mmCIF file of C-alpha atoms in Angstrom:
data_model
loop_
_atom_site.group_PDB
_atom_site.id
_atom_site.type_symbol
_atom_site.label_atom_id
_atom_site.label_comp_id
_atom_site.label_asym_id
_atom_site.label_seq_id
_atom_site.Cartn_x
_atom_site.Cartn_y
_atom_site.Cartn_z
ATOM 1 C CA MET V 486 104.162 112.463 87.976
ATOM 2 C CA PRO V 487 102.777 110.843 84.857
ATOM 3 C CA ASP V 488 102.457 114.237 83.160
ATOM 4 C CA ALA V 489 106.266 114.521 83.226
ATOM 5 C CA ALA V 490 106.782 111.204 81.378
ATOM 6 C CA PRO V 491 107.281 112.984 78.014
ATOM 7 C CA LEU V 492 110.469 114.531 79.437
ATOM 8 C CA LEU V 493 111.956 111.092 80.075
ATOM 9 C CA ASP V 494 110.677 109.839 76.722
ATOM 10 C CA ALA V 495 112.474 112.702 74.949
ATOM 11 C CA ALA V 496 115.772 111.821 76.639
ATOM 12 C CA TRP V 497 115.251 108.135 75.892
ATOM 13 C CA ARG V 498 114.813 108.866 72.180
ATOM 14 C CA ILE V 499 118.218 110.584 72.188
ATOM 15 C CA ASP V 500 120.002 107.858 74.169
ATOM 16 C CA PRO V 501 118.095 105.059 75.950
ATOM 17 C CA ALA V 502 121.039 104.516 78.325
ATOM 18 C CA LEU V 503 120.393 107.922 79.930
ATOM 19 C CA VAL V 504 116.964 107.005 81.320
ATOM 20 C CA ARG V 505 116.275 104.527 84.103
ATOM 21 C CA ARG V 506 113.617 102.386 82.437
ATOM 22 C CA GLY V 507 110.980 101.109 84.772
ATOM 23 C CA VAL V 508 111.369 104.165 87.021
ATOM 24 C CA PRO V 509 108.588 106.625 86.194
ATOM 25 C CA ALA V 510 108.922 110.390 86.296
ATOM 26 C CA HIS V 511 108.833 111.410 89.952
ATOM 27 C CA VAL V 512 110.207 113.798 92.560
ATOM 28 C CA SER V 513 112.197 112.123 95.310
ATOM 29 C CA LEU V 514 111.302 113.717 98.623
ATOM 30 C CA LEU V 515 114.267 112.141 100.403
ATOM 31 C CA TYR V 516 116.736 109.812 98.713
ATOM 32 C CA PRO V 517 118.241 107.660 99.974
ATOM 33 C CA PHE V 518 115.551 107.018 102.563
ATOM 34 C CA VAL V 519 115.658 104.613 105.487
ATOM 35 C CA PRO V 520 116.683 101.164 104.159
ATOM 36 C CA GLU V 521 113.811 98.699 104.071
ATOM 37 C CA SER V 522 115.467 96.517 106.726
ATOM 38 C CA ALA V 523 115.622 99.485 109.135
ATOM 39 C CA LEU V 524 112.243 101.048 108.296
ATOM 40 C CA THR V 525 110.083 101.370 111.406
ATOM 41 C CA VAL V 526 106.401 101.879 112.050
ATOM 42 C CA GLN V 527 107.360 105.366 113.260
ATOM 43 C CA ASP V 528 109.026 106.106 109.924
ATOM 44 C CA GLU V 529 105.891 104.994 108.084
ATOM 45 C CA LYS V 530 103.710 107.104 110.396
ATOM 46 C CA GLY V 531 106.039 110.050 109.778
ATOM 47 C CA VAL V 532 105.617 109.706 106.001
ATOM 48 C CA ARG V 533 101.831 109.489 106.344
ATOM 49 C CA SER V 534 101.681 112.436 108.742
ATOM 50 C CA LEU V 535 103.831 114.683 106.561
ATOM 51 C CA ALA V 536 101.814 113.802 103.462
ATOM 52 C CA ALA V 537 98.619 114.669 105.304
ATOM 53 C CA SER V 538 100.042 118.049 106.337
ATOM 54 C CA PHE V 539 100.526 119.254 102.740
ATOM 55 C CA PRO V 540 97.714 119.833 100.239
ATOM 56 C CA ALA V 541 97.717 118.442 96.729
ATOM 57 C CA ALA V 542 99.502 120.960 94.515
ATOM 58 C CA ASP V 543 99.244 122.249 90.978
ATOM 59 C CA LEU V 544 102.792 122.551 89.684
ATOM 60 C CA LEU V 545 104.621 124.346 86.920
ATOM 61 C CA LEU V 546 107.821 122.777 85.605
ATOM 62 C CA GLU V 547 109.866 125.206 83.558
ATOM 63 C CA GLU V 548 113.564 125.171 84.466
ATOM 64 C CA VAL V 549 116.168 122.664 83.237
ATOM 65 C CA VAL V 550 119.141 122.155 85.556
ATOM 66 C CA THR V 551 122.324 120.236 84.923
ATOM 67 C CA ALA V 552 125.275 118.853 86.847
ATOM 68 C CA PRO V 553 128.038 116.657 85.464
ATOM 69 C CA GLY V 554 126.285 113.676 83.877
ATOM 70 C CA PHE V 555 122.869 114.771 85.161
ATOM 71 C CA ILE V 556 119.889 116.623 83.662
ATOM 72 C CA ALA V 557 116.700 117.458 85.548
ATOM 73 C CA VAL V 558 113.735 119.812 85.653
ATOM 74 C CA THR V 559 113.103 121.674 88.890
ATOM 75 C CA VAL V 560 109.775 121.454 90.710
ATOM 76 C CA PRO V 561 109.840 124.471 93.049
ATOM 77 C CA GLY V 562 106.233 123.937 94.116
ATOM 78 C CA LEU V 563 107.306 120.774 95.957
ATOM 79 C CA GLN V 564 110.296 122.318 97.747
ATOM 80 C CA PRO V 565 108.356 122.859 101.014
ATOM 81 C CA ILE V 566 107.409 119.174 101.289
ATOM 82 C CA VAL V 567 110.933 118.088 100.311
ATOM 83 C CA ASP V 568 112.330 120.374 103.028
ATOM 84 C CA ALA V 569 109.857 118.956 105.565
ATOM 85 C CA PHE V 570 110.939 115.384 104.809
ATOM 86 C CA ARG V 571 114.592 116.332 105.151
ATOM 87 C CA ALA V 572 113.886 118.079 108.466
ATOM 88 C CA ARG V 573 111.983 115.029 109.781
ATOM 89 C CA TRP V 574 114.952 112.729 109.002
ATOM 90 C CA PRO V 575 117.956 115.068 109.504
ATOM 91 C CA GLY V 576 120.470 112.214 109.664
ATOM 92 C CA LEU V 577 119.859 111.294 106.022
ATOM 93 C CA ARG V 578 121.966 113.237 103.488
ATOM 94 C CA PRO V 579 120.012 113.887 100.287
ATOM 95 C CA TYR V 580 121.701 112.148 97.359
ATOM 96 C CA ARG V 581 124.598 111.362 99.718
ATOM 97 C CA GLY V 582 125.643 115.018 99.416
ATOM 98 C CA ARG V 583 126.242 114.918 95.639
ATOM 99 C CA PHE V 584 124.165 118.071 95.050
ATOM 100 C CA GLY V 585 124.912 119.916 98.291
ATOM 101 C CA ALA V 586 122.978 120.169 101.539
ATOM 102 C CA ARG V 587 119.701 121.374 100.024
ATOM 103 C CA PRO V 588 119.254 120.175 96.450
ATOM 104 C CA ALA V 589 116.245 121.534 94.608
ATOM 105 C CA ALA V 590 113.110 119.430 94.240
ATOM 106 C CA HIS V 591 113.350 118.015 90.735
ATOM 107 C CA VAL V 592 112.389 115.363 88.211
ATOM 108 C CA THR V 593 115.502 113.518 87.072
ATOM 109 C CA VAL V 594 115.423 113.261 83.290
ATOM 110 C CA ALA V 595 118.853 111.843 82.377
ATOM 111 C CA MET V 596 121.735 110.288 84.260
ATOM 112 C CA GLY V 597 125.129 109.449 82.803
ATOM 113 C CA ALA V 598 124.860 112.267 80.266
ATOM 114 C CA ASP V 599 128.636 112.672 80.092
ATOM 115 C CA ASN V 600 128.740 113.202 76.319
ATOM 116 C CA PRO V 601 128.347 116.987 75.861
ATOM 117 C CA THR V 602 126.612 116.609 72.493
ATOM 118 C CA ALA V 603 124.037 114.140 73.824
ATOM 119 C CA ALA V 604 123.504 116.289 76.923
ATOM 120 C CA ALA V 605 122.895 119.372 74.766
ATOM 121 C CA HIS V 606 120.382 117.436 72.666
ATOM 122 C CA VAL V 607 118.555 116.267 75.803
ATOM 123 C CA ARG V 608 118.464 119.799 77.240
ATOM 124 C CA ALA V 609 117.063 121.143 73.964
ATOM 125 C CA ALA V 610 114.491 118.355 73.637
ATOM 126 C CA ILE V 611 113.119 118.721 77.139
ATOM 127 C CA GLY V 612 113.325 122.496 76.986
ATOM 128 C CA SER V 613 110.972 122.390 73.999
ATOM 129 C CA LEU V 614 108.391 120.575 76.184
ATOM 130 C CA LEU V 615 108.425 123.228 78.905
ATOM 131 C CA PRO V 616 106.622 124.790 80.579
ATOM 132 C CA LEU V 617 104.717 121.743 81.731
ATOM 133 C CA ARG V 618 101.791 121.804 84.146
ATOM 134 C CA THR V 619 101.067 118.873 86.425
ATOM 135 C CA ARG V 620 99.578 118.042 89.803
ATOM 136 C CA ALA V 621 101.051 116.290 92.812
ATOM 137 C CA ALA V 622 98.316 114.467 94.703
ATOM 138 C CA ALA V 623 100.074 111.718 96.665
ATOM 139 C CA VAL V 624 103.276 110.524 98.283
ATOM 140 C CA GLN V 625 104.478 107.019 97.600
ATOM 141 C CA LEU V 626 106.956 105.260 99.855
ATOM 142 C CA VAL V 627 109.157 103.102 97.640
ATOM 143 C CA VAL V 628 111.726 100.635 98.960
ATOM 144 C CA LEU V 629 114.621 98.900 97.261
ATOM 145 C CA THR V 630 114.226 95.135 97.452
ATOM 146 C CA GLU V 631 116.037 92.221 95.845
ATOM 147 C CA GLU V 632 113.456 92.502 93.040
ATOM 148 C CA GLY V 633 114.181 96.213 92.530
ATOM 149 C CA TRP V 634 112.196 99.294 93.550
ATOM 150 C CA GLN V 635 108.809 98.344 95.005
ATOM 151 C CA PRO V 636 106.009 100.605 96.288
ATOM 152 C CA ARG V 637 105.273 100.055 99.969
ATOM 153 C CA PHE V 638 102.266 102.368 100.177
ATOM 154 C CA THR V 639 100.746 105.480 98.662
ATOM 155 C CA VAL V 640 99.090 108.183 100.722
ATOM 156 C CA PRO V 641 97.188 111.195 99.346
ATOM 157 C CA LEU V 642 98.454 114.676 100.102
ATOM 158 C CA GLY V 643 96.289 116.676 102.481
ATOM 159 C CA VAL V 644 94.187 113.743 103.710
ATOM 160 C CA PRO V 645 94.532 112.751 107.389
ATOM 161 C CA ASP V 646 95.352 109.069 107.839
ATOM 162 C CA GLY V 647 92.675 107.317 109.848
ATOM 163 C CA PRO V 648 90.444 108.581 112.661
#
């Protein structure tokens, strides 16, 4: 979600330690996903099939949410696809249960925002950038490797994969 990059930039200007540099603004459909070493062809087909079953979407980001040490902006327009991914892999607990059984689709803006003053500044800074309009057009499967997060493949939303 390149259009959401200014949200992360605003948090970074307040405290660079709050933003995971090198990780662009995105919505995780299911994290943690299947570890790379256990990822199967069926898992990859499942990702492609689910992506094909949802159209590209125009999105409106307008709500800031917080949890201890965490600041995000919800992306309700992607909740149906997030729910579909969670239903397809029911054995995987989103965020290891940190945000409950059904956390909202969101763009993480800041992590480790334990200082209340810094957190308030981040909330105010990103709030001033909302509402923000963007478009989701693809799903990217990203895996954690010894070299860090690496894209495995990208598939457009709403486009059947192959004949």
